[in-house]
Coordinates of C-alpha atoms (C1' of nucleotides) in Angstrom, one line a residue:
Chain A
M30 CA -43.1 -38.0 6.4
K31 CA -43.5 -40.7 9.0
L32 CA -46.2 -42.2 7.9
K33 CA -44.7 -42.1 4.0
R34 CA -42.9 -43.7 4.9
E35 CA -44.6 -46.5 6.8
F36 CA -46.2 -46.6 3.5
E37 CA -43.4 -47.8 1.6
V38 CA -42.2 -50.2 4.3
L39 CA -45.9 -51.8 3.9
E40 CA -44.4 -51.9 -0.1
G41 CA -42.9 -54.6 0.6
L42 CA -45.8 -56.0 1.2
T43 CA -47.3 -55.8 -2.7
G44 CA -48.7 -58.9 -3.9
L45 CA -49.3 -60.8 -0.9
G46 CA -52.8 -58.5 0.0
I47 CA -56.0 -59.9 -0.9
D48 CA -59.0 -58.1 -1.3
L49 CA -61.0 -58.3 1.1
A50 CA -64.3 -57.3 -0.7
K51 CA -64.5 -60.2 -2.1
T52 CA -64.8 -61.9 0.9
A53 CA -67.8 -64.4 0.9
S54 CA -70.4 -63.6 3.1
S55 CA -73.3 -66.4 4.7
S56 CA -75.2 -66.8 1.5
D57 CA -72.0 -66.9 -0.6
I58 CA -70.5 -69.7 1.3
I59 CA -74.6 -71.5 1.5
Y60 CA -74.4 -70.4 -2.2
D61 CA -71.1 -72.5 -2.8
A62 CA -73.1 -75.6 -0.7
L63 CA -75.9 -76.1 -1.7
R64 CA -74.6 -76.0 -5.4
D65 CA -71.7 -78.4 -4.8
G66 CA -74.5 -80.9 -3.3
I67 CA -77.0 -80.0 -5.7
I68 CA -74.8 -80.9 -8.8
S69 CA -73.0 -83.7 -7.4
G70 CA -76.5 -85.6 -6.4
Q71 CA -75.6 -85.5 -3.0
I72 CA -78.8 -83.0 -2.5
K73 CA -81.5 -85.4 -4.9
A74 CA -83.4 -84.0 -8.0
G75 CA -87.0 -83.4 -6.3
E76 CA -85.8 -83.3 -3.3
S77 CA -87.2 -79.8 -1.3
L78 CA -85.2 -77.7 0.5
R79 CA -86.7 -76.1 3.9
Q80 CA -85.6 -72.8 4.5
E81 CA -85.6 -73.2 7.8
H82 CA -83.7 -77.0 7.2
V83 CA -81.2 -75.6 5.8
A84 CA -80.5 -71.8 8.2
K85 CA -79.9 -74.3 10.8
L86 CA -77.2 -76.8 9.2
F87 CA -75.8 -73.7 8.7
N88 CA -76.1 -72.0 12.3
V89 CA -78.1 -68.6 10.4
S90 CA -81.1 -66.9 9.5
R91 CA -83.2 -67.9 7.0
I92 CA -82.1 -64.7 5.5
P93 CA -78.6 -65.8 3.8
V94 CA -80.8 -69.0 3.2
R95 CA -83.1 -67.8 0.5
E96 CA -81.2 -65.9 -1.0
A97 CA -78.6 -69.1 -2.5
L98 CA -81.7 -70.1 -3.1
N99 CA -82.7 -67.2 -5.5
R100 CA -79.6 -67.6 -6.8
L101 CA -79.9 -70.9 -7.5
E102 CA -83.2 -69.9 -9.1
A103 CA -81.8 -67.9 -11.1
Q104 CA -79.3 -70.6 -12.1
G105 CA -82.2 -72.9 -12.3
L106 CA -80.9 -74.9 -10.7
V107 CA -83.7 -75.1 -8.4
Q108 CA -87.5 -74.0 -8.1
S109 CA -89.9 -72.5 -6.9
L110 CA -93.6 -71.9 -5.6
R111 CA -95.1 -69.0 -4.3
Y112 CA -95.4 -70.5 0.0
K113 CA -95.0 -73.2 -0.8
G114 CA -91.2 -73.7 -1.3
Y115 CA -87.2 -74.8 -4.0
V116 CA -87.6 -77.9 -4.8
V117 CA -84.3 -78.9 -6.7
S118 CA -84.9 -79.4 -10.5
L119 CA -85.5 -82.6 -12.8
L120 CA -84.3 -83.2 -15.8
S121 CA -86.2 -84.1 -18.2
P122 CA -83.9 -87.2 -21.0
A123 CA -85.1 -83.8 -23.3
D124 CA -83.3 -81.5 -21.1
V125 CA -80.9 -83.5 -20.9
E126 CA -80.2 -84.3 -24.8
E127 CA -80.4 -80.6 -24.9
I128 CA -78.1 -79.5 -22.8
Y129 CA -75.3 -82.1 -24.2
E130 CA -76.4 -80.2 -27.6
V131 CA -75.6 -77.3 -26.0
R132 CA -72.3 -78.0 -24.6
A133 CA -71.1 -79.5 -27.8
T134 CA -71.8 -76.2 -29.5
L135 CA -70.2 -73.8 -27.2
E136 CA -67.0 -75.8 -26.2
P137 CA -65.1 -76.8 -29.8
M138 CA -65.5 -72.4 -30.2
V139 CA -63.9 -72.3 -26.7
I140 CA -61.2 -74.3 -27.0
E141 CA -60.7 -73.3 -30.0
K142 CA -59.9 -70.2 -29.6
S143 CA -58.0 -71.4 -26.4
V144 CA -55.4 -73.5 -28.4
A145 CA -54.4 -70.2 -30.7
M146 CA -53.6 -68.5 -27.2
M147 CA -52.5 -70.9 -24.8
T148 CA -49.4 -70.8 -22.2
P149 CA -47.6 -73.4 -21.7
E150 CA -48.0 -73.2 -18.3
T151 CA -51.9 -73.7 -19.3
L152 CA -50.6 -77.1 -20.9
E153 CA -48.3 -78.1 -18.5
E154 CA -51.8 -78.0 -16.2
A155 CA -53.9 -79.5 -19.0
R156 CA -51.0 -82.6 -18.2
K157 CA -51.8 -82.2 -14.8
Y158 CA -55.0 -82.5 -14.7
C159 CA -55.2 -85.4 -17.5
E160 CA -52.8 -87.6 -15.6
L161 CA -54.7 -86.8 -12.3
F162 CA -57.7 -87.8 -14.1
S163 CA -56.1 -91.2 -15.4
S164 CA -54.4 -92.2 -12.4
E165 CA -56.6 -92.2 -9.7
T166 CA -58.6 -95.1 -8.6
D167 CA -61.0 -93.3 -6.5
S168 CA -64.2 -93.2 -9.1
S169 CA -65.8 -90.8 -6.6
K170 CA -63.4 -88.2 -7.8
W171 CA -63.6 -88.0 -11.5
G172 CA -65.9 -85.5 -12.5
E173 CA -64.3 -83.0 -10.5
W174 CA -60.5 -84.5 -12.4
N175 CA -62.5 -84.4 -15.7
R176 CA -63.9 -80.9 -14.8
L177 CA -61.0 -78.9 -13.7
F178 CA -59.3 -81.1 -17.4
H179 CA -61.6 -79.3 -19.7
G180 CA -61.8 -76.2 -17.5
A181 CA -57.7 -75.2 -17.7
L182 CA -58.2 -76.3 -22.5
Y183 CA -60.8 -73.7 -21.7
K184 CA -59.2 -70.7 -19.5
D185 CA -56.9 -69.4 -22.5
A186 CA -59.8 -68.4 -24.4
K187 CA -60.9 -65.7 -22.6
R188 CA -64.6 -66.1 -23.4
P189 CA -66.1 -65.2 -19.7
F190 CA -69.6 -65.6 -21.1
H191 CA -68.8 -68.6 -22.9
L192 CA -67.4 -69.9 -20.3
K193 CA -70.2 -68.5 -17.5
L194 CA -73.3 -70.7 -20.2
I195 CA -70.6 -73.7 -20.5
G196 CA -70.5 -73.9 -16.6
E197 CA -74.7 -73.7 -16.3
A198 CA -74.7 -75.9 -19.4
I199 CA -72.2 -79.0 -17.2
D200 CA -73.5 -77.9 -13.8
R201 CA -76.9 -79.2 -14.6
V202 CA -75.9 -81.8 -16.2
D203 CA -73.3 -82.7 -13.2
S204 CA -74.3 -85.3 -11.7
Y205 CA -75.0 -87.3 -15.2
I206 CA -71.5 -87.3 -16.3
R207 CA -70.3 -88.8 -13.5
A208 CA -72.9 -91.6 -13.6
Q209 CA -71.6 -92.2 -17.1
L210 CA -68.0 -92.3 -16.0
V211 CA -68.6 -94.2 -13.4
L212 CA -70.9 -96.3 -14.3
T213 CA -71.1 -97.1 -17.8
N214 CA -67.1 -98.4 -19.3
G215 CA -67.1 -94.6 -20.3
M216 CA -64.1 -93.9 -17.6
E217 CA -61.5 -95.5 -19.9
K218 CA -62.8 -93.7 -23.4
A219 CA -62.9 -91.0 -21.6
R220 CA -59.6 -91.7 -20.8
K221 CA -58.2 -92.2 -25.0
E222 CA -59.9 -89.2 -25.9
H223 CA -58.6 -86.9 -23.4
L224 CA -55.1 -87.8 -24.7
E225 CA -56.2 -87.0 -28.4
I226 CA -57.6 -84.0 -27.1
L227 CA -54.8 -82.7 -25.0
A228 CA -52.8 -83.5 -28.1
A229 CA -54.2 -81.5 -30.7
C230 CA -54.0 -78.9 -28.1
V231 CA -49.9 -79.6 -28.4
E232 CA -50.1 -79.7 -31.8
G233 CA -51.6 -75.9 -31.4
D234 CA -54.7 -77.0 -34.3
G235 CA -57.7 -75.7 -32.5
E236 CA -60.0 -76.9 -35.0
L237 CA -59.1 -80.6 -34.5
A238 CA -59.6 -80.0 -30.5
G239 CA -63.1 -78.1 -31.1
K240 CA -63.8 -81.1 -33.4
R241 CA -63.0 -83.7 -30.7
T242 CA -64.2 -81.9 -27.7
R243 CA -67.3 -82.0 -30.0
K244 CA -66.8 -86.0 -30.6
H245 CA -65.9 -86.5 -27.0
I246 CA -69.0 -84.8 -25.4
L247 CA -71.2 -86.7 -28.3
G248 CA -69.7 -90.1 -27.5
S249 CA -70.0 -89.9 -23.5
Y250 CA -74.0 -88.7 -24.7
K251 CA -74.3 -91.2 -26.4
V252 CA -73.4 -93.9 -24.2
L253 CA -75.2 -92.1 -21.6
R254 CA -78.0 -92.7 -22.9
K255 CA -77.7 -95.9 -23.2
Y256 CA -77.2 -96.4 -20.4
L257 CA -80.0 -94.5 -18.9
D258 CA -82.8 -96.0 -22.2
N259 CA -81.7 -100.1 -20.1
Q260 CA -82.1 -98.9 -16.2
Chain B
M9 CA -124.4 -83.9 -2.7
K10 CA -125.0 -80.5 -2.2
L11 CA -121.5 -79.8 -1.6
K12 CA -121.0 -81.9 -4.9
R13 CA -123.2 -80.2 -7.4
E14 CA -121.9 -76.6 -6.3
F15 CA -118.1 -78.1 -8.0
E16 CA -119.8 -79.3 -10.5
V17 CA -121.4 -75.8 -10.7
L18 CA -117.6 -74.0 -11.0
E19 CA -116.9 -76.5 -13.6
G20 CA -118.7 -74.2 -16.0
L21 CA -115.2 -72.6 -15.6
T22 CA -113.3 -74.5 -16.6
G23 CA -109.7 -73.1 -18.4
L24 CA -110.7 -69.5 -16.8
G25 CA -108.7 -70.8 -13.2
I26 CA -105.7 -69.3 -13.0
D27 CA -102.4 -70.1 -10.8
L28 CA -102.6 -68.7 -8.7
A29 CA -98.7 -70.1 -6.9
K30 CA -97.4 -68.4 -10.0
T31 CA -98.6 -64.7 -8.6
A32 CA -95.9 -62.6 -8.8
S33 CA -94.2 -61.4 -5.2
S34 CA -92.7 -57.9 -4.6
S35 CA -89.5 -59.4 -5.4
D36 CA -90.8 -61.3 -8.6
I37 CA -92.1 -57.6 -9.8
I38 CA -88.9 -55.9 -8.7
Y39 CA -86.7 -58.0 -9.7
D40 CA -88.9 -57.5 -13.7
A41 CA -88.8 -54.0 -13.2
L42 CA -85.1 -53.2 -12.4
R43 CA -84.4 -56.0 -15.5
D44 CA -86.4 -54.2 -17.8
G45 CA -84.5 -50.8 -17.2
I46 CA -81.6 -52.3 -17.4
I47 CA -82.1 -54.2 -21.0
S48 CA -83.8 -50.9 -21.7
G49 CA -80.8 -48.6 -21.1
Q50 CA -82.4 -46.2 -18.6
I51 CA -80.8 -47.4 -15.5
K52 CA -77.3 -47.2 -17.4
A53 CA -73.8 -49.6 -16.9
G54 CA -72.3 -48.6 -14.0
E55 CA -74.9 -47.1 -12.1
S56 CA -74.8 -48.0 -8.3
L57 CA -78.2 -49.5 -7.5
R58 CA -78.7 -48.8 -3.4
Q59 CA -81.2 -51.0 -2.2
E60 CA -83.2 -48.2 0.2
H61 CA -83.5 -45.9 -2.6
V62 CA -85.4 -48.7 -5.2
A63 CA -87.0 -49.7 -1.3
K64 CA -88.5 -46.9 -1.2
L65 CA -89.4 -46.4 -4.7
F66 CA -91.5 -49.7 -4.2
N67 CA -92.7 -48.8 -1.0
V68 CA -91.0 -52.1 0.1
S69 CA -88.8 -52.8 2.3
R70 CA -85.2 -53.9 1.8
I71 CA -86.2 -57.5 1.8
P72 CA -87.4 -57.9 -1.7
V73 CA -85.4 -55.5 -2.9
R74 CA -81.8 -58.0 -1.9
E75 CA -84.0 -60.9 -3.6
A76 CA -84.5 -59.5 -7.1
L77 CA -80.9 -58.5 -7.2
N78 CA -79.6 -61.2 -6.4
R79 CA -81.1 -63.1 -9.6
L80 CA -79.7 -60.4 -11.5
E81 CA -76.1 -60.8 -9.8
A82 CA -76.8 -64.4 -11.5
Q83 CA -78.2 -63.1 -14.5
G84 CA -75.2 -61.4 -15.0
L85 CA -76.9 -57.5 -15.3
V86 CA -75.4 -56.5 -11.9
Q87 CA -72.9 -57.1 -9.8
S88 CA -71.9 -56.2 -6.1
L89 CA -69.0 -56.1 -3.7
R90 CA -69.6 -57.0 -0.2
Y91 CA -71.0 -54.2 2.2
K92 CA -69.7 -51.6 -1.3
G93 CA -73.7 -52.3 -3.4
Y94 CA -74.9 -53.4 -6.5
V95 CA -73.6 -51.9 -10.1
V96 CA -74.9 -51.8 -13.6
S97 CA -72.7 -54.2 -15.1
L98 CA -70.6 -52.7 -17.9
L99 CA -69.2 -54.4 -20.9
S100 CA -66.1 -54.1 -22.8
P101 CA -66.4 -53.9 -26.5
A102 CA -65.0 -57.3 -26.5
D103 CA -67.2 -58.8 -24.4
V104 CA -70.0 -57.4 -27.1
E105 CA -68.3 -58.7 -29.8
E106 CA -68.7 -62.0 -27.4
I107 CA -72.0 -62.3 -26.7
Y108 CA -73.3 -61.6 -30.1
E109 CA -71.1 -64.4 -31.8
V110 CA -73.2 -66.7 -28.9
R111 CA -76.5 -65.1 -30.0
A112 CA -74.7 -66.2 -33.6
T113 CA -74.5 -69.7 -33.0
L114 CA -77.6 -70.3 -30.7
E115 CA -79.9 -68.7 -32.7
P116 CA -80.0 -70.3 -36.3
M117 CA -79.7 -73.7 -34.7
V118 CA -82.8 -73.2 -32.5
I119 CA -84.9 -71.8 -35.7
E120 CA -84.0 -74.3 -37.3
K121 CA -85.7 -76.6 -35.2
S122 CA -88.6 -74.8 -34.8
V123 CA -89.3 -74.2 -38.0
A124 CA -89.7 -78.3 -39.2
M125 CA -92.8 -78.0 -35.6
M126 CA -94.1 -74.9 -36.7
T127 CA -98.2 -74.3 -36.3
P128 CA -99.9 -71.8 -38.6
E129 CA -100.7 -70.0 -35.7
T130 CA -96.9 -69.5 -34.7
L131 CA -96.4 -68.6 -38.6
E132 CA -99.6 -65.7 -37.8
E133 CA -97.6 -64.1 -35.2
A134 CA -94.6 -64.3 -36.0
R135 CA -95.9 -62.0 -39.5
K136 CA -98.0 -60.2 -37.6
Y137 CA -94.6 -58.9 -35.0
C138 CA -93.4 -59.1 -38.5
E139 CA -94.7 -55.7 -39.8
L140 CA -96.3 -54.3 -36.5
F141 CA -92.1 -53.6 -36.5
S142 CA -91.7 -53.5 -40.1
S143 CA -94.8 -50.2 -39.6
E144 CA -93.8 -48.9 -36.3
T145 CA -93.3 -45.2 -36.2
D146 CA -92.0 -44.7 -32.3
S147 CA -88.5 -45.7 -32.1
S148 CA -89.0 -46.4 -29.0
K149 CA -90.5 -49.6 -29.7
W150 CA -88.8 -51.1 -32.6
G151 CA -86.4 -53.4 -29.9
E152 CA -89.2 -55.2 -28.9
W153 CA -91.2 -55.6 -31.4
N154 CA -87.8 -57.2 -33.3
R155 CA -87.6 -59.2 -29.9
L156 CA -90.8 -60.1 -30.1
F157 CA -90.7 -61.1 -34.1
H158 CA -87.4 -63.6 -33.3
G159 CA -89.0 -65.3 -30.3
A160 CA -91.9 -66.5 -32.2
L161 CA -90.1 -67.3 -34.4
Y162 CA -88.1 -69.6 -31.3
K163 CA -91.0 -71.3 -29.7
D164 CA -91.7 -73.9 -31.6
A165 CA -88.9 -75.3 -30.9
K166 CA -89.1 -76.1 -27.4
R167 CA -85.9 -75.9 -26.4
P168 CA -85.5 -74.0 -23.4
F169 CA -82.6 -74.8 -22.6
H170 CA -81.3 -72.7 -25.6
L171 CA -84.1 -70.0 -25.6
K172 CA -82.4 -69.7 -21.9
L173 CA -79.4 -68.9 -22.8
I174 CA -80.3 -66.8 -25.7
G175 CA -82.4 -65.2 -23.6
E176 CA -79.7 -64.1 -20.9
A177 CA -77.2 -63.2 -24.2
I178 CA -79.7 -60.8 -25.8
D179 CA -81.0 -59.0 -21.8
R180 CA -76.9 -58.7 -21.4
V181 CA -76.7 -56.2 -25.2
D182 CA -80.3 -55.6 -25.7
S183 CA -79.5 -51.4 -25.3
Y184 CA -77.1 -52.2 -28.4
I185 CA -80.3 -54.1 -30.0
R186 CA -82.4 -50.5 -29.8
A187 CA -79.4 -48.4 -30.3
Q188 CA -78.0 -50.0 -33.9
L189 CA -81.7 -50.2 -34.3
V190 CA -83.0 -46.1 -33.7
L191 CA -79.2 -44.7 -34.4
T192 CA -77.9 -46.7 -37.6
N193 CA -79.5 -47.2 -41.2
G194 CA -80.8 -50.7 -38.8
M195 CA -83.9 -50.2 -39.0
E196 CA -83.9 -50.6 -43.1
K197 CA -82.0 -53.2 -42.5
A198 CA -83.2 -55.4 -40.2
R199 CA -86.5 -54.6 -41.5
K200 CA -85.8 -56.4 -45.0
E201 CA -83.8 -59.5 -43.7
H202 CA -86.8 -60.0 -41.6
L203 CA -89.1 -60.7 -44.8
E204 CA -86.9 -62.9 -46.1
I205 CA -86.1 -65.3 -42.4
L206 CA -89.7 -65.0 -42.5
A207 CA -90.5 -66.3 -45.8
A208 CA -87.7 -68.8 -45.1
C209 CA -90.0 -70.4 -42.6
V210 CA -93.1 -70.3 -44.5
E211 CA -91.1 -72.3 -46.8
G212 CA -90.3 -74.5 -44.0
D213 CA -87.2 -74.4 -44.7
G214 CA -85.4 -74.4 -41.6
E215 CA -82.1 -74.3 -42.5
L216 CA -82.4 -71.4 -45.2
A217 CA -84.2 -70.0 -41.5
G218 CA -81.0 -70.4 -39.4
K219 CA -78.6 -69.4 -42.2
R220 CA -79.8 -66.1 -42.9
T221 CA -80.8 -65.6 -38.7
R222 CA -76.9 -65.5 -38.6
K223 CA -75.8 -63.1 -41.1
H224 CA -78.7 -60.5 -39.6
I225 CA -77.3 -60.9 -36.7
L226 CA -73.5 -60.5 -37.8
G227 CA -74.1 -58.2 -39.9
S228 CA -76.5 -56.3 -36.8
Y229 CA -73.2 -56.8 -34.7
K230 CA -71.0 -55.4 -37.7
V231 CA -73.2 -51.7 -38.5
L232 CA -72.6 -51.4 -34.5
R233 CA -69.4 -51.9 -34.6
K234 CA -69.0 -49.6 -37.5
Y235 CA -70.5 -47.3 -35.1
L236 CA -69.5 -47.6 -32.3
D237 CA -66.1 -47.3 -33.4
N238 CA -67.0 -44.0 -34.9
Q239 CA -68.2 -42.6 -31.5
Chain C
dA10 C1' -118.1 -94.6 4.7
dT11 C1' -117.3 -90.5 2.1
dA12 C1' -117.5 -85.8 1.4
dA13 C1' -116.5 -81.4 2.9
dC14 C1' -114.9 -77.9 6.6
dG15 C1' -112.3 -75.7 9.7
dT16 C1' -108.6 -75.3 12.9
dA17 C1' -103.9 -76.1 14.6
dG18 C1' -98.9 -76.2 12.9
dA19 C1' -96.1 -76.0 9.3
dT20 C1' -93.4 -73.0 6.1
dT21 C1' -92.7 -68.5 3.9
dG22 C1' -92.4 -63.7 1.7
dT23 C1' -91.6 -59.5 4.6
dA24 C1' -90.6 -55.4 7.9
dT25 C1' -87.9 -53.7 11.0
dA26 C1' -84.1 -53.7 14.7
dC27 C1' -79.0 -54.2 14.9
dA28 C1' -74.7 -55.6 14.0
dA29 C1' -70.8 -54.9 10.1
dT30 C1' -68.6 -52.3 7.1
dA31 C1' -67.7 -48.4 3.7
dT32 C1' -67.4 -43.7 2.8
dT33 C1' -67.6 -38.7 4.2
dC34 C1' -65.6 -35.2 5.5
dA35 C1' -64.0 -32.1 9.0
dA36 C1' -59.8 -32.3 12.1
dT37 C1' -55.2 -33.3 13.2
dA38 C1' -49.9 -33.3 11.8
dT39 C1' -46.5 -33.1 8.6
Chain D
dA26 C1' -50.6 -27.0 1.1
dT27 C1' -51.1 -31.9 1.4
dA28 C1' -51.2 -35.9 4.1
dT29 C1' -53.5 -39.1 7.9
dT30 C1' -56.8 -39.4 11.5
dG31 C1' -60.9 -40.4 13.3
dA32 C1' -65.8 -39.6 14.2
dA33 C1' -69.8 -38.7 12.1
dT34 C1' -73.2 -41.2 8.6
dA35 C1' -75.1 -43.8 5.4
dT36 C1' -74.6 -48.5 3.7
dT37 C1' -75.0 -53.2 4.2
dG38 C1' -75.9 -58.1 5.6
dT39 C1' -78.2 -60.6 8.6
dA40 C1' -81.2 -62.0 13.1
dT41 C1' -85.4 -61.6 14.5
dA42 C1' -90.2 -61.0 14.6
dC43 C1' -94.7 -61.0 12.6
dA44 C1' -98.4 -61.7 8.2
dA45 C1' -99.6 -64.4 4.1
dT46 C1' -100.3 -68.6 3.3
dC47 C1' -100.3 -73.5 2.8
dT48 C1' -100.6 -78.5 4.9
dA49 C1' -102.0 -81.8 7.6
dC50 C1' -105.9 -84.0 9.9
dG51 C1' -110.0 -84.1 13.4
dT52 C1' -115.4 -83.0 13.2
dT53 C1' -119.2 -82.3 11.0
dA54 C1' -122.7 -83.9 7.8
dT55 C1' -124.7 -86.4 4.3

DNA sequence: ATAACGTAGATTGTATACAATATTCAATAT
DNA sequence: ATATTGAATATTGTATACAATCTACGTTAT
């Protein structure tokens, strides 16, 4: 009984518990860091990733580094040749176009489904990120607000597989998305289009939100393409 | 000069060279084997994969086993909890439906693009797999011929990213595809529909091939769904 | 001078060793 | 009898050690 009472006392902590089984391992942390570095462009395409170098950076052995690299390779962010090492994947112009096509296909599907189930809290969250994106003066943060805005609009769809694929697609072109926002007039255009997408969601018109999302993605690709062609 | 002559002699081997850098490592082989086992259903969903057990199976240490498991997890085929180990991913009915939806979206896009660039050799290859599928009496091989048939029809599209996503989607539901063929009247229906899809490709009508592919996928899902509901 | 070779050092892939955590089950308390 | 504890065992995560392979560069032969 004494013990049972102790347990009951702990019931007061309901909701405060943290699932320590989901705690990040070394390789998880290294994976996240490398992924962030790659998708942000801090680690450039074509750059090679020496295991020992990364290991020293994180003060660990090569084992967790290799595990992180294996996951990144499965996702396509790096490539490896046996005994030669890992290199950040290169994207051809055709690759970029193809990935934008996938985004323009999947993201409208998801937002349409999401709008049908969208909670007021989600709308509020999306509005918040939309505003943060619009008012951000530090251009290095535009990419992040942009992604959080769209992510909020997708989450109620309850489409984990779609979201996984969309996430992988965005990861592959994330540095291009940021460049498009910063180096072209993309930011101004995106600000307007985000408001239009958000409005469609508020109206509960999923189909319209989907159409606008598709146009938003394809339009940003055209701007990007024009920019890249002129380099 | 002597050495140069030796090299010139070797020119006779042009085309016979094999890129040994692409040779499979232990972890590659283990990855392939586990993937095959999981997608075929030999290793069942929910089953846990003890590292030591797998390592003994292949007569290696746990290191390459863990690398294979990391890649499988990135692909979604297994899931892990820190210090608890790896488990073959479970699919809810909603997951299965979602993945079939992705297939029904992406595969028509790819076949349409593929048909526009399809070579006679590819058509011949597809015809071959179509025939092998139709005439196969060993039902355990239907899944393989089926996948090879569709794969042949997609390959000329030159859409590596689409194909990667489609491959991952099919991997996740591969055991369901096989079950649908073997445990329902799916084989008979598939045989007919394959011929129709192939005919559209021969005609060079990519849009029609796409529409028929979409119908093929959604139809097989409906049969599968009905079968699963009656279990 | 140029091309092939060979060796030293660098880098990767995997085995072994050890530390951290989980699981099991007998012993104990209620 | 049931619930809880704690020690023994099992399993995982990572460090270290070593073997396989690659890379760079000086040496040799032509």
